[in-house]
């Protein structure tokens, strides 16, 4: 069974690479929507089609309230931060995101993080 995935990467290279990897047969995940901002993410998350969202730490208005709304929608979240910016990673932790990945890890690691986030949410 394919799991639905939302992205919100503002066109960053990691987002493009992830979408391309998910288009391959056997990925186990399907991109439901490439969102443009946090409002778009929150709207798409409430449809029940997605089990996980992979989003950029650089999204405007990504805050504790947004994290709580995603949790209420039962959507797992993976936050992507610039590898050289540990302060941005720390901000994501303060917002309440627990699945965090540097933007330089590659699409396979991003898919693994998304799967892990979904499994943790389901348990």
PDB file of N, CA and C in Angstrom, residues 60-112:
ATOM      1  N   UNK A  60       7.760  30.113   6.023  1.00  0.00           N
ATOM      2  CA  UNK A  60       7.249  31.178   6.888  1.00  0.00           C
ATOM      3  C   UNK A  60       6.056  30.649   7.676  1.00  0.00           C
ATOM      4  N   UNK A  61       5.948  31.096   8.883  1.00  0.00           N
ATOM      5  CA  UNK A  61       4.845  30.751   9.789  1.00  0.00           C
ATOM      6  C   UNK A  61       4.845  29.288  10.240  1.00  0.00           C
ATOM      7  N   UNK A  62       5.984  28.632  10.107  1.00  0.00           N
ATOM      8  CA  UNK A  62       6.126  27.289  10.672  1.00  0.00           C
ATOM      9  C   UNK A  62       6.415  27.481  12.150  1.00  0.00           C
ATOM     10  N   UNK A  63       5.412  27.226  12.965  1.00  0.00           N
ATOM     11  CA  UNK A  63       5.535  27.467  14.392  1.00  0.00           C
ATOM     12  C   UNK A  63       4.888  26.328  15.176  1.00  0.00           C
ATOM     13  N   UNK A  64       4.872  26.483  16.492  1.00  0.00           N
ATOM     14  CA  UNK A  64       4.311  25.457  17.368  1.00  0.00           C
ATOM     15  C   UNK A  64       2.856  25.174  17.036  1.00  0.00           C
ATOM     16  N   UNK A  65       2.081  26.210  16.746  1.00  0.00           N
ATOM     17  CA  UNK A  65       0.673  26.009  16.403  1.00  0.00           C
ATOM     18  C   UNK A  65       0.526  25.153  15.139  1.00  0.00           C
ATOM     19  N   UNK A  66       1.348  25.416  14.133  1.00  0.00           N
ATOM     20  CA  UNK A  66       1.294  24.621  12.901  1.00  0.00           C
ATOM     21  C   UNK A  66       1.639  23.162  13.201  1.00  0.00           C
ATOM     22  N   UNK A  67       2.649  22.943  14.031  1.00  0.00           N
ATOM     23  CA  UNK A  67       3.010  21.582  14.419  1.00  0.00           C
ATOM     24  C   UNK A  67       1.881  20.878  15.149  1.00  0.00           C
ATOM     25  N   UNK A  68       1.200  21.604  16.026  1.00  0.00           N
ATOM     26  CA  UNK A  68       0.075  21.026  16.761  1.00  0.00           C
ATOM     27  C   UNK A  68      -1.085  20.696  15.833  1.00  0.00           C
ATOM     28  N   UNK A  69      -1.337  21.543  14.846  1.00  0.00           N
ATOM     29  CA  UNK A  69      -2.417  21.284  13.899  1.00  0.00           C
ATOM     30  C   UNK A  69      -2.107  20.065  13.037  1.00  0.00           C
ATOM     31  N   UNK A  70      -0.844  19.891  12.655  1.00  0.00           N
ATOM     32  CA  UNK A  70      -0.467  18.702  11.891  1.00  0.00           C
ATOM     33  C   UNK A  70      -0.620  17.451  12.748  1.00  0.00           C
ATOM     34  N   UNK A  71      -0.235  17.542  14.010  1.00  0.00           N
ATOM     35  CA  UNK A  71      -0.402  16.401  14.911  1.00  0.00           C
ATOM     36  C   UNK A  71      -1.880  16.064  15.077  1.00  0.00           C
ATOM     37  N   UNK A  72      -2.730  17.076  15.191  1.00  0.00           N
ATOM     38  CA  UNK A  72      -4.165  16.847  15.331  1.00  0.00           C
ATOM     39  C   UNK A  72      -4.752  16.199  14.078  1.00  0.00           C
ATOM     40  N   UNK A  73      -4.137  16.463  12.929  1.00  0.00           N
ATOM     41  CA  UNK A  73      -4.590  15.853  11.678  1.00  0.00           C
ATOM     42  C   UNK A  73      -3.998  14.461  11.482  1.00  0.00           C
ATOM     43  N   UNK A  74      -3.233  13.979  12.459  1.00  0.00           N
ATOM     44  CA  UNK A  74      -2.595  12.651  12.415  1.00  0.00           C
ATOM     45  C   UNK A  74      -1.679  12.501  11.205  1.00  0.00           C
ATOM     46  N   UNK A  75      -0.897  13.552  10.954  1.00  0.00           N
ATOM     47  CA  UNK A  75       0.074  13.523   9.869  1.00  0.00           C
ATOM     48  C   UNK A  75       1.465  13.605  10.487  1.00  0.00           C
ATOM     49  N   UNK A  76       2.327  12.661  10.119  1.00  0.00           N
ATOM     50  CA  UNK A  76       3.713  12.685  10.576  1.00  0.00           C
ATOM     51  C   UNK A  76       4.442  13.821   9.861  1.00  0.00           C
ATOM     52  N   UNK A  77       5.458  14.368  10.511  1.00  0.00           N
ATOM     53  CA  UNK A  77       6.180  15.513   9.952  1.00  0.00           C
ATOM     54  C   UNK A  77       7.672  15.249   9.983  1.00  0.00           C
ATOM     55  N   UNK A  78       8.328  15.544   8.862  1.00  0.00           N
ATOM     56  CA  UNK A  78       9.787  15.517   8.780  1.00  0.00           C
ATOM     57  C   UNK A  78      10.232  16.925   8.407  1.00  0.00           C
ATOM     58  N   UNK A  79      11.042  17.519   9.244  1.00  0.00           N
ATOM     59  CA  UNK A  79      11.566  18.857   8.986  1.00  0.00           C
ATOM     60  C   UNK A  79      12.943  18.779   8.369  1.00  0.00           C
ATOM     61  N   UNK A  80      13.162  19.555   7.316  1.00  0.00           N
ATOM     62  CA  UNK A  80      14.444  19.584   6.625  1.00  0.00           C
ATOM     63  C   UNK A  80      15.109  20.925   6.910  1.00  0.00           C
ATOM     64  N   UNK A  81      16.336  20.874   7.401  1.00  0.00           N
ATOM     65  CA  UNK A  81      17.067  22.095   7.739  1.00  0.00           C
ATOM     66  C   UNK A  81      18.382  22.133   6.963  1.00  0.00           C
ATOM     67  N   UNK A  82      18.924  23.341   6.717  1.00  0.00           N
ATOM     68  CA  UNK A  82      20.216  23.445   6.042  1.00  0.00           C
ATOM     69  C   UNK A  82      21.308  22.785   6.894  1.00  0.00           C
ATOM     70  N   UNK A  83      22.103  21.934   6.273  1.00  0.00           N
ATOM     71  CA  UNK A  83      23.088  21.139   6.999  1.00  0.00           C
ATOM     72  C   UNK A  83      24.045  21.986   7.852  1.00  0.00           C
ATOM     73  N   UNK A  84      24.377  23.150   7.399  1.00  0.00           N
ATOM     74  CA  UNK A  84      25.338  23.989   8.119  1.00  0.00           C
ATOM     75  C   UNK A  84      24.684  24.882   9.171  1.00  0.00           C
ATOM     76  N   UNK A  85      23.389  24.752   9.366  1.00  0.00           N
ATOM     77  CA  UNK A  85      22.649  25.660  10.246  1.00  0.00           C
ATOM     78  C   UNK A  85      22.050  24.928  11.444  1.00  0.00           C
ATOM     79  N   UNK A  86      22.852  24.635  12.433  1.00  0.00           N
ATOM     80  CA  UNK A  86      22.367  23.947  13.624  1.00  0.00           C
ATOM     81  C   UNK A  86      21.354  24.785  14.408  1.00  0.00           C
ATOM     82  N   UNK A  87      21.442  26.099  14.302  1.00  0.00           N
ATOM     83  CA  UNK A  87      20.466  26.956  15.010  1.00  0.00           C
ATOM     84  C   UNK A  87      19.068  26.784  14.411  1.00  0.00           C
ATOM     85  N   UNK A  88      18.995  26.523  13.111  1.00  0.00           N
ATOM     86  CA  UNK A  88      17.691  26.290  12.483  1.00  0.00           C
ATOM     87  C   UNK A  88      17.149  24.934  12.915  1.00  0.00           C
ATOM     88  N   UNK A  89      18.039  23.953  13.046  1.00  0.00           N
ATOM     89  CA  UNK A  89      17.622  22.645  13.562  1.00  0.00           C
ATOM     90  C   UNK A  89      17.063  22.805  14.974  1.00  0.00           C
ATOM     91  N   UNK A  90      17.739  23.585  15.792  1.00  0.00           N
ATOM     92  CA  UNK A  90      17.277  23.817  17.171  1.00  0.00           C
ATOM     93  C   UNK A  90      15.920  24.508  17.187  1.00  0.00           C
ATOM     94  N   UNK A  91      15.667  25.416  16.243  1.00  0.00           N
ATOM     95  CA  UNK A  91      14.367  26.084  16.168  1.00  0.00           C
ATOM     96  C   UNK A  91      13.264  25.079  15.850  1.00  0.00           C
ATOM     97  N   UNK A  92      13.542  24.141  14.940  1.00  0.00           N
ATOM     98  CA  UNK A  92      12.558  23.105  14.619  1.00  0.00           C
ATOM     99  C   UNK A  92      12.253  22.243  15.838  1.00  0.00           C
ATOM    100  N   UNK A  93      13.272  21.955  16.621  1.00  0.00           N
ATOM    101  CA  UNK A  93      13.056  21.182  17.849  1.00  0.00           C
ATOM    102  C   UNK A  93      12.168  21.961  18.814  1.00  0.00           C
ATOM    103  N   UNK A  94      12.388  23.274  18.920  1.00  0.00           N
ATOM    104  CA  UNK A  94      11.545  24.106  19.798  1.00  0.00           C
ATOM    105  C   UNK A  94      10.104  24.150  19.306  1.00  0.00           C
ATOM    106  N   UNK A  95       9.911  24.081  18.003  1.00  0.00           N
ATOM    107  CA  UNK A  95       8.563  24.066  17.430  1.00  0.00           C
ATOM    108  C   UNK A  95       7.862  22.754  17.756  1.00  0.00           C
ATOM    109  N   UNK A  96       8.625  21.713  18.054  1.00  0.00           N
ATOM    110  CA  UNK A  96       8.040  20.428  18.422  1.00  0.00           C
ATOM    111  C   UNK A  96       8.247  19.323  17.405  1.00  0.00           C
ATOM    112  N   UNK A  97       9.024  19.593  16.358  1.00  0.00           N
ATOM    113  CA  UNK A  97       9.287  18.549  15.368  1.00  0.00           C
ATOM    114  C   UNK A  97      10.388  17.631  15.889  1.00  0.00           C
ATOM    115  N   UNK A  98      10.190  16.342  15.742  1.00  0.00           N
ATOM    116  CA  UNK A  98      11.169  15.382  16.255  1.00  0.00           C
ATOM    117  C   UNK A  98      11.930  14.649  15.160  1.00  0.00           C
ATOM    118  N   UNK A  99      11.373  14.605  13.968  1.00  0.00           N
ATOM    119  CA  UNK A  99      12.059  13.955  12.847  1.00  0.00           C
ATOM    120  C   UNK A  99      12.695  15.043  11.999  1.00  0.00           C
ATOM    121  N   UNK A 100      13.999  15.207  12.174  1.00  0.00           N
ATOM    122  CA  UNK A 100      14.723  16.277  11.502  1.00  0.00           C
ATOM    123  C   UNK A 100      15.860  15.689  10.679  1.00  0.00           C
ATOM    124  N   UNK A 101      16.026  16.218   9.475  1.00  0.00           N
ATOM    125  CA  UNK A 101      17.033  15.714   8.554  1.00  0.00           C
ATOM    126  C   UNK A 101      17.717  16.898   7.888  1.00  0.00           C
ATOM    127  N   UNK A 102      19.027  16.812   7.742  1.00  0.00           N
ATOM    128  CA  UNK A 102      19.777  17.847   7.028  1.00  0.00           C
ATOM    129  C   UNK A 102      19.450  17.768   5.538  1.00  0.00           C
ATOM    130  N   UNK A 103      19.519  18.896   4.878  1.00  0.00           N
ATOM    131  CA  UNK A 103      19.133  18.963   3.471  1.00  0.00           C
ATOM    132  C   UNK A 103      20.120  18.326   2.500  1.00  0.00           C
ATOM    133  N   UNK A 104      21.228  17.831   3.006  1.00  0.00           N
ATOM    134  CA  UNK A 104      22.249  17.259   2.125  1.00  0.00           C
ATOM    135  C   UNK A 104      22.331  15.733   2.170  1.00  0.00           C
ATOM    136  N   UNK A 105      21.342  15.068   2.752  1.00  0.00           N
ATOM    137  CA  UNK A 105      21.434  13.619   2.950  1.00  0.00           C
ATOM    138  C   UNK A 105      21.009  12.788   1.749  1.00  0.00           C
ATOM    139  N   UNK A 106      20.271  13.357   0.840  1.00  0.00           N
ATOM    140  CA  UNK A 106      19.827  12.605  -0.328  1.00  0.00           C
ATOM    141  C   UNK A 106      18.425  12.058  -0.174  1.00  0.00           C
ATOM    142  N   UNK A 107      17.792  11.724  -1.309  1.00  0.00           N
ATOM    143  CA  UNK A 107      16.383  11.318  -1.282  1.00  0.00           C
ATOM    144  C   UNK A 107      16.120   9.997  -0.567  1.00  0.00           C
ATOM    145  N   UNK A 108      17.040   9.052  -0.620  1.00  0.00           N
ATOM    146  CA  UNK A 108      16.813   7.769   0.064  1.00  0.00           C
ATOM    147  C   UNK A 108      16.712   7.971   1.569  1.00  0.00           C
ATOM    148  N   UNK A 109      17.572   8.808   2.122  1.00  0.00           N
ATOM    149  CA  UNK A 109      17.529   9.092   3.561  1.00  0.00           C
ATOM    150  C   UNK A 109      16.268   9.872   3.923  1.00  0.00           C
ATOM    151  N   UNK A 110      15.822  10.752   3.032  1.00  0.00           N
ATOM    152  CA  UNK A 110      14.577  11.485   3.290  1.00  0.00           C
ATOM    153  C   UNK A 110      13.384  10.535   3.309  1.00  0.00           C
ATOM    154  N   UNK A 111      13.360   9.585   2.370  1.00  0.00           N
ATOM    155  CA  UNK A 111      12.271   8.600   2.359  1.00  0.00           C
ATOM    156  C   UNK A 111      12.318   7.736   3.612  1.00  0.00           C
ATOM    157  N   UNK A 112      13.507   7.359   4.053  1.00  0.00           N
ATOM    158  CA  UNK A 112      13.641   6.553   5.270  1.00  0.00           C
ATOM    159  C   UNK A 112      13.130   7.335   6.484  1.00  0.00           C
TER     160      UNK A 112
END
